[in-house]
XYZ file of C-alpha atoms in Angstrom:
431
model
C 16.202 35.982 -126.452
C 12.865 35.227 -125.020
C 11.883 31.790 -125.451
C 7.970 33.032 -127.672
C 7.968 35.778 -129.348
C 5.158 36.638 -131.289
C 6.018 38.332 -134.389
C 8.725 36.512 -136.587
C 11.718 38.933 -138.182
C 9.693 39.880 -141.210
C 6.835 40.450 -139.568
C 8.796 42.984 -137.302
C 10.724 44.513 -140.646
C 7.170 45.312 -142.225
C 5.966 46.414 -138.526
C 8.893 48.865 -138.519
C 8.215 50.158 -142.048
C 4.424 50.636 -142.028
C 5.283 52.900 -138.746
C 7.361 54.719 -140.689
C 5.061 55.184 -143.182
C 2.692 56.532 -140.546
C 0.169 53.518 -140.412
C -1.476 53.594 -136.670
C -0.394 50.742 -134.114
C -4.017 49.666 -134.352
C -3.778 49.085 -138.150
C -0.777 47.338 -137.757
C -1.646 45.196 -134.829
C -5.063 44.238 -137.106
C -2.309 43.205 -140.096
C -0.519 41.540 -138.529
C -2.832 39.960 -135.809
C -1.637 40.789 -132.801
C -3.115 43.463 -130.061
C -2.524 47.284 -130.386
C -0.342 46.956 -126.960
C 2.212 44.297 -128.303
C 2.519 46.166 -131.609
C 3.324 49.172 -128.882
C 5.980 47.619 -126.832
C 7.943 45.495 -129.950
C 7.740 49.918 -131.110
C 9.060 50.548 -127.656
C 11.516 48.324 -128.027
C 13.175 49.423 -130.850
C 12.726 52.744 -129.900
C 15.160 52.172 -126.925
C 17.246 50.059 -128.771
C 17.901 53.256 -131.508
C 16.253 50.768 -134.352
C 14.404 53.139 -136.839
C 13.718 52.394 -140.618
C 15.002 52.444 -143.237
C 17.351 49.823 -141.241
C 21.482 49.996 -142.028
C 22.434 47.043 -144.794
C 24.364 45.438 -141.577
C 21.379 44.881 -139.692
C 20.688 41.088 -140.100
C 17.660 38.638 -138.494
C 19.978 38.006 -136.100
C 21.526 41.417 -135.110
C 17.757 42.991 -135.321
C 16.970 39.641 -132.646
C 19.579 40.429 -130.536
C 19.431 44.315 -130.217
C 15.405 44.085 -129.298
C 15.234 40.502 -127.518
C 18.771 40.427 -125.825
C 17.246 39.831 -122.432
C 14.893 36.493 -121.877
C 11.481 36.367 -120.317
C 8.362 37.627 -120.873
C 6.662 39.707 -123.570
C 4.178 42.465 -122.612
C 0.788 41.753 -124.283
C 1.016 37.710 -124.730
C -1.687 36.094 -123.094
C -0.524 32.788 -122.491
C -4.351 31.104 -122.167
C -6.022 30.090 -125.171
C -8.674 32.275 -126.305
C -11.446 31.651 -128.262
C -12.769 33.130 -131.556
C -14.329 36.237 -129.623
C -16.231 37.115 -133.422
C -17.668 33.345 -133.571
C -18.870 33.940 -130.022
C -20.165 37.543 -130.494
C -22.673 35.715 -133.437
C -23.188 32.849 -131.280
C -24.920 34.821 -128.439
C -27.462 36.129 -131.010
C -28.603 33.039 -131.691
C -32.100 31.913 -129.019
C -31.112 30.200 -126.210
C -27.330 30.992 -126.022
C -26.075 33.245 -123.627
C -22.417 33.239 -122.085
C -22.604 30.900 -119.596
C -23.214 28.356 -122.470
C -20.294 29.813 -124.438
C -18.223 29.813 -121.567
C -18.956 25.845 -120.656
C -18.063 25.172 -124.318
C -15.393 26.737 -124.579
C -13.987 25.258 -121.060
C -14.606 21.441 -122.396
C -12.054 22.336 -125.578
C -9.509 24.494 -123.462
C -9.535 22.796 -120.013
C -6.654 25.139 -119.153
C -8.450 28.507 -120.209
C -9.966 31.030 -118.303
C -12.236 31.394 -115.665
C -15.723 32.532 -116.142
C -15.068 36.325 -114.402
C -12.253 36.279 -117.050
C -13.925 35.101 -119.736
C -16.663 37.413 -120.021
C -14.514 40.509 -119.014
C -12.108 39.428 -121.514
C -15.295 39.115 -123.744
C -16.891 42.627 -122.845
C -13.963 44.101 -124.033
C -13.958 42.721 -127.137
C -17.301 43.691 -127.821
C -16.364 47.056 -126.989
C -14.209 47.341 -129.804
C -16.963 46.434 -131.996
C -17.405 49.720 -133.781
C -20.877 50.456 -136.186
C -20.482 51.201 -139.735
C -18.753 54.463 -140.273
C -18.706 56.596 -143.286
C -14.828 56.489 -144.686
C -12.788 59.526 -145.141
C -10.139 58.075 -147.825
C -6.846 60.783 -148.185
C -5.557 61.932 -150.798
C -2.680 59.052 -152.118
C -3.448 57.188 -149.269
C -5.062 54.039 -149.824
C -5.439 51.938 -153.562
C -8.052 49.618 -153.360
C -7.656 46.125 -155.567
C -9.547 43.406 -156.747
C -10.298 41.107 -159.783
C -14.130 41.360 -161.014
C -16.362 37.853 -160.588
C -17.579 38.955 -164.774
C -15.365 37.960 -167.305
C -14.549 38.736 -171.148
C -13.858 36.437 -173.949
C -10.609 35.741 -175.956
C -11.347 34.143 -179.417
C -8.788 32.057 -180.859
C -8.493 33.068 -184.452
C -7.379 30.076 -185.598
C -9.549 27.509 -183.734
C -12.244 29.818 -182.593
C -12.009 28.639 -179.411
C -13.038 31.407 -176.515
C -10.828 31.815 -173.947
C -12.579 33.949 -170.762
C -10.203 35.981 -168.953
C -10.471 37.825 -165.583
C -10.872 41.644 -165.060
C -8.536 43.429 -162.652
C -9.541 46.481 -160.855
C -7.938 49.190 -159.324
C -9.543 52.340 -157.546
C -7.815 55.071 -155.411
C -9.964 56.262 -152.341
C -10.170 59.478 -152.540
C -10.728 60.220 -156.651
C -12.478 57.266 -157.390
C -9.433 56.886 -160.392
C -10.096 53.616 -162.012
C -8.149 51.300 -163.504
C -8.709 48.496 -165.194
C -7.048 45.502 -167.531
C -7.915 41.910 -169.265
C -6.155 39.060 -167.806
C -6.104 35.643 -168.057
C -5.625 34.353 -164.650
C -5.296 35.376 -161.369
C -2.309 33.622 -160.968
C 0.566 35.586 -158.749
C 2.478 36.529 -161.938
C -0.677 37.981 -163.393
C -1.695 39.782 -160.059
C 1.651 41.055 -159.204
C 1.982 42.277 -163.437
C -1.095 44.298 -163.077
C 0.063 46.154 -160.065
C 3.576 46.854 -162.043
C 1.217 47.757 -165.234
C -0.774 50.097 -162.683
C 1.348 52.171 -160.830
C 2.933 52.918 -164.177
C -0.605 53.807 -165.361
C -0.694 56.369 -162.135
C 2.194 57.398 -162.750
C 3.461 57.037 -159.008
C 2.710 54.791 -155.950
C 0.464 55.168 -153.091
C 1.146 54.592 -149.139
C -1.162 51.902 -148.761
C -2.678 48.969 -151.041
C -6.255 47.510 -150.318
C -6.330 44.185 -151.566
C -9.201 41.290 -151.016
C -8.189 38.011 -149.111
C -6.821 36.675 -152.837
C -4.643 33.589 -152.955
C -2.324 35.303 -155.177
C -2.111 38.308 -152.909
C -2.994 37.020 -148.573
C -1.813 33.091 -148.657
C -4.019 33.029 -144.796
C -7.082 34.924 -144.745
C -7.934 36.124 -141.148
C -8.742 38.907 -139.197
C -6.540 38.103 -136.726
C -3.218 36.992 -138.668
C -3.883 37.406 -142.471
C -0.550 36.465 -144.001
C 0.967 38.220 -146.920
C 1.971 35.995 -149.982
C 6.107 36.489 -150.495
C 6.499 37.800 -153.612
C 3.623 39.822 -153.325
C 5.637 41.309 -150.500
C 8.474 42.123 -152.515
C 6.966 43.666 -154.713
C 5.202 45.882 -152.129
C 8.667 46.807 -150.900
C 10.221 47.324 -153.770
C 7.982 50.269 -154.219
C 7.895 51.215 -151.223
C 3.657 50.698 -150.447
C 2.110 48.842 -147.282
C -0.721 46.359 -147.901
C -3.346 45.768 -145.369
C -5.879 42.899 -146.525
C -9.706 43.634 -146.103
C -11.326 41.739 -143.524
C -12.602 38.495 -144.837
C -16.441 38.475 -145.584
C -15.984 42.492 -144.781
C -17.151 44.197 -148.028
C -17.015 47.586 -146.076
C -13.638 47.601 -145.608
C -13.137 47.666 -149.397
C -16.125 49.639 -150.609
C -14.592 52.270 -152.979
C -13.361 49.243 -155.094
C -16.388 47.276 -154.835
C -18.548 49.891 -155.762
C -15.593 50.523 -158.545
C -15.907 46.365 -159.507
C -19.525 46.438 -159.936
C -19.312 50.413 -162.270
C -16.479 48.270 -163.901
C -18.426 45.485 -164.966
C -21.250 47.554 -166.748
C -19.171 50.227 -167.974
C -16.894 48.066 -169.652
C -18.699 44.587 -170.470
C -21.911 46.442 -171.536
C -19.925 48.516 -173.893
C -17.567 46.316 -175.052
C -20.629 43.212 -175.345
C -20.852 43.225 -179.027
C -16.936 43.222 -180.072
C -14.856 39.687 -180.440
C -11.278 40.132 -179.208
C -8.484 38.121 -180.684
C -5.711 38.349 -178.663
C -5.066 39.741 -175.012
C -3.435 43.056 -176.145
C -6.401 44.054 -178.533
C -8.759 43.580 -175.627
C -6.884 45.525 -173.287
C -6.154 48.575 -175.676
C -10.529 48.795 -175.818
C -10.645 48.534 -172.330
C -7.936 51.284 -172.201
C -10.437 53.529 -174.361
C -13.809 52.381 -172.093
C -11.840 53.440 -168.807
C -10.726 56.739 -169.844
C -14.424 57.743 -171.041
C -15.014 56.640 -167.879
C -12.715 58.552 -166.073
C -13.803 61.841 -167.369
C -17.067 61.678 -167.091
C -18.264 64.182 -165.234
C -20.127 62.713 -161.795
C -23.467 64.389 -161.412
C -23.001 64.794 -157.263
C -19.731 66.040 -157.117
C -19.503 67.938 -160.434
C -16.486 67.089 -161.392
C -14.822 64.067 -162.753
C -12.966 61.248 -161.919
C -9.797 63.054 -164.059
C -10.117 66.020 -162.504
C -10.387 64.443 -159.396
C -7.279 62.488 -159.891
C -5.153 65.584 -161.104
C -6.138 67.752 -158.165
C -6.076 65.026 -155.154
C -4.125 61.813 -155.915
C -1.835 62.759 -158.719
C 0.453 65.531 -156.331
C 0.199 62.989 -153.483
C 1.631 59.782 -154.702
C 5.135 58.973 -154.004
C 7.544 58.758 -157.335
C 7.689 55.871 -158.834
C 11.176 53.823 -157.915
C 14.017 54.565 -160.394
C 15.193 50.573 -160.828
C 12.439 48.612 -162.173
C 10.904 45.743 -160.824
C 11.711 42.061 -161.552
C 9.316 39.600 -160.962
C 10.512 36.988 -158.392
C 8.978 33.743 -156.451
C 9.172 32.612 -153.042
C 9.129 29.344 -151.953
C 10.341 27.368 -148.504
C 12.598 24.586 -149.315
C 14.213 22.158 -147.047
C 18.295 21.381 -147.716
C 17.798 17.457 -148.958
C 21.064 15.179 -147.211
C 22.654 15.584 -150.919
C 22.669 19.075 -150.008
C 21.056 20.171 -152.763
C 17.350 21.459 -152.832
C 14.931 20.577 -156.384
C 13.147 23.472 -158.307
C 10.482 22.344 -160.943
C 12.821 19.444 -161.682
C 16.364 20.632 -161.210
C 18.589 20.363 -158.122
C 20.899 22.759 -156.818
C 23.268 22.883 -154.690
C 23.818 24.296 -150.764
C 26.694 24.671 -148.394
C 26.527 21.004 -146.656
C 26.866 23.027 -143.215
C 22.731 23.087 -143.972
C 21.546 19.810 -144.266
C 18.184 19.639 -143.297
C 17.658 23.752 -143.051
C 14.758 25.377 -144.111
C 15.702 28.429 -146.989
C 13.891 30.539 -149.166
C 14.173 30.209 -152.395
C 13.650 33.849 -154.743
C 13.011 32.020 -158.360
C 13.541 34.315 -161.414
C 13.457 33.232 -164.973
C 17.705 33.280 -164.949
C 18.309 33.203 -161.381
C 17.765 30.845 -158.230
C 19.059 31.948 -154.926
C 18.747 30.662 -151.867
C 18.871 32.551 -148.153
C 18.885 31.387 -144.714
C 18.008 33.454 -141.529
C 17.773 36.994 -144.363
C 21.387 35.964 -145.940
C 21.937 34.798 -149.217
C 23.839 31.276 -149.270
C 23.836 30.295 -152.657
C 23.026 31.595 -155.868
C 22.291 29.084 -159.195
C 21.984 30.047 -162.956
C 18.526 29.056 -163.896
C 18.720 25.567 -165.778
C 15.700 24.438 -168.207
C 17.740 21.465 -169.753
C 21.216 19.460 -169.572
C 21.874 18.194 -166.252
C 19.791 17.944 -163.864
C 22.104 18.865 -160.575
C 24.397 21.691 -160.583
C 26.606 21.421 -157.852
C 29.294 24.257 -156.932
C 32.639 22.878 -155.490
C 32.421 25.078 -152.425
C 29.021 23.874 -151.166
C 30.387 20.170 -151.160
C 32.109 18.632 -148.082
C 36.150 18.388 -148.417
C 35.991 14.142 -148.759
C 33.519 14.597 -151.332
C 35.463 17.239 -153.573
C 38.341 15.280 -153.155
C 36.604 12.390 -154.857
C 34.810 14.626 -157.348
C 38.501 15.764 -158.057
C 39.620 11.976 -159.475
C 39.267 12.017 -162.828
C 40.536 9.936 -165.618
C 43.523 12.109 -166.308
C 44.522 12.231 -163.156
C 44.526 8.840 -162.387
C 46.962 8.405 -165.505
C 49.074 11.353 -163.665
C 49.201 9.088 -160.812
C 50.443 6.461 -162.341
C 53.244 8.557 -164.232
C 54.480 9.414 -161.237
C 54.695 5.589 -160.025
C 56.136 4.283 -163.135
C 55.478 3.092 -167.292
C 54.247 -0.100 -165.987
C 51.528 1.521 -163.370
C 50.786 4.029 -166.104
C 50.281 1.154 -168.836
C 48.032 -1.185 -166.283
C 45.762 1.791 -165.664
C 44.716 2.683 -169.453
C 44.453 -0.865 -170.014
């Protein structure tokens, strides 16, 4: 195994599906922030190793490691200089004054051990190479589904207080219909984003290949261009119906214009019509918006002649993949470390680990009745969900074999105990 290796296990799992999906190794090498030529070789490598997805139920972190890293040393495409942020630089030099001799002494005083100058500005010609003006997208048919929540909001009245709640306004628009969908809700909290999505594809009627979010908390925990980092559960959900996601570009409206353009036709389709009603609960504000988005949907566009409907039925609708015959269970993530009582906490509650892990770091998937815990992609432990009554539950098995066996004394067996000595044993220890 070598000793750096760029792309963790899950990172290569997702590599391995998107590629199977069809997604280009420069897409994938922009998700998942590495170049085009190491997203090439770690899809050489599997090649040669006879690795292709959907991957056998056998095929563990560590089997996957050792059947595409079993030899040690170095990884083609890993520069092992630090490198500066080439799109910082690239807006630098327009500034007066600046040019990359500058750039190059400033970045030398914070990386004494970086390149040389030749380097440097090859490495940064190249980059600015790739720099590509703004191009006119051609969006496929069931290809790409572009999300986002709307910055306008619509109020909740509390009939009982009066009180107005505002909550948010999720959007989602396939590429190549312009198909809009929309819903009321109240926060964009990751059960709330993830719901929508579930709420959606049911709307569609069937999934497409790729998902266009924004850089959302709920959806990319680490914005970046280079390394934007999906959030879990998001994941899993992604997986479970079996759709990539590929963030936009932070501060990159561009990359995401069908649904910004779909946002803004949102807000004064919907808000303006829907200005002069008071909503009283959630469900009665989302059944008007229901009504307001499929006017909108069939009206007819006056540059294409057609509508969004027809669109829909014609292009999208025969392209998207079936919707998944289990449904989907909303789950958390969260990285926990194994406390020395092996046992890790959840909102309160502690449960219990094989002792063998003391100290580990697992992942914890939290359901409303479940928690489980997995180390290195294998499930260790699983918990019934507790919301009251004890606060530890501890499982025999995970405990060491001196602490079971003093778990195991018990009142009645200490009277057994002294039974088996004699009455006058027996009589001392229930005094």
């Amino acid at each position: 195994m070598p000793a750096k290796r760029e792309l963790t296990m899950r990172q290569l799992r997702q590599m391995l599906r998107l590629h199977h999906e069809g997604v280009s190794a420069r897409e994938l090498g922009r998700q998942l922030g590495v170049a085009r030529s190491t997203v090439q070789d770690n899809l050489d490598r599997a090649r040669k190793a006879g690795v292709v997805w959907p991957l056998a139920a056998d095929q563990t972190d560590d089997v996957l490691e050792q059947r595409l890293f079993s030899k040690a040393g170095y990884i083609p495409g890993v520069r092992r200089r630090p490198e500066p942020d080439w799109a910082a630089l690239v807006r630098d030099l327009k500034r007066p004054g600046v040019n990359l001799s500058v750039l190059w002494e400033e970045y030398c005083a914070a990386n004494p051990d970086g390149y040389g100058y030749s380097r440097f500005c090859d490495l940064f010609r190249e980059f600015e190479r790739r720099l590509s003006p703004v191009m006119r997208q051609h969006h496929v048919a069931g290809d790409k589904l572009f999300v986002d929540y709307s910055g306008k909001k619509i109020g909740i009245t509390d009939p009982v207080t009066g009180a107005v709640r505002l909550a948010e306004i999720f959007v989602g628009v396939l590429g190549a219909s312009n198909y809009t969908y929309a819903e009321a809700t109240f926060t964009q909290s990751l059960p709330d984003w993830i719901g929508a999505h579930v709420r959606m594809f049911g709307f569609l009627g069937g999934v497409p290949r790729l998902l266009v979010p924004d850089n959302l908390k709920s959806g990319v925990q680490k914005a970046s261009f280079y390394d934007p980092e999906i959030n879990r559960s998001y994941g899993a959900m992604a997986a479970h119906y079996e759709v990539g996601i590929l963030p936009a570009r932070p501060k990159k409206p561009r990359d995401k214009a069908a649904v910004e353009a779909g946002v803004r036709f949102a807000q004064t389709y919907i808000l303006g019509r829907l200005r002069h009603q008071t909503f009283f609960s959630l469900a009665e504000c989302n059944a008007a918006i229901r009504e307001v988005m499929e006017r909108m949907n069939r009206k007819v566009m006056r540059r294409i002649g057609m509508s969004r409907q027809d669109l829909f039925d014609s292009l999208d609708r025969p392209a998207l993949k079936p919707l998944p015959e289990a449904e989907w269970h909303y789950a958390e993530w969260r990285l926990a470390r194994v406390g020395v009582d092996y046992h890790v906490e959840v909102e309160g509650f502690y449960y219990s680990l094989p002792h063998a892990l003391i100290r580990a770091e697992v992942d914890l998937r939290i359901t409303e009745r479940t928690i489980e815990a997995f180390h290195r992609g294998q499930r260790v432990a699983a918990h019934q969900r507790r919301y009251g009554g004890r606060r530890h539950g501890t499982e025999p098995d995970h405990m060491p074999s001196a602490h079971r066996r003093y778990a195991e004394w018990s009142p009645e067996r200490l009277q057994r105990w002294g039974q088996a000595i004699g009455p006058n044993t027996e009589g001392l220890i229930l005094a």
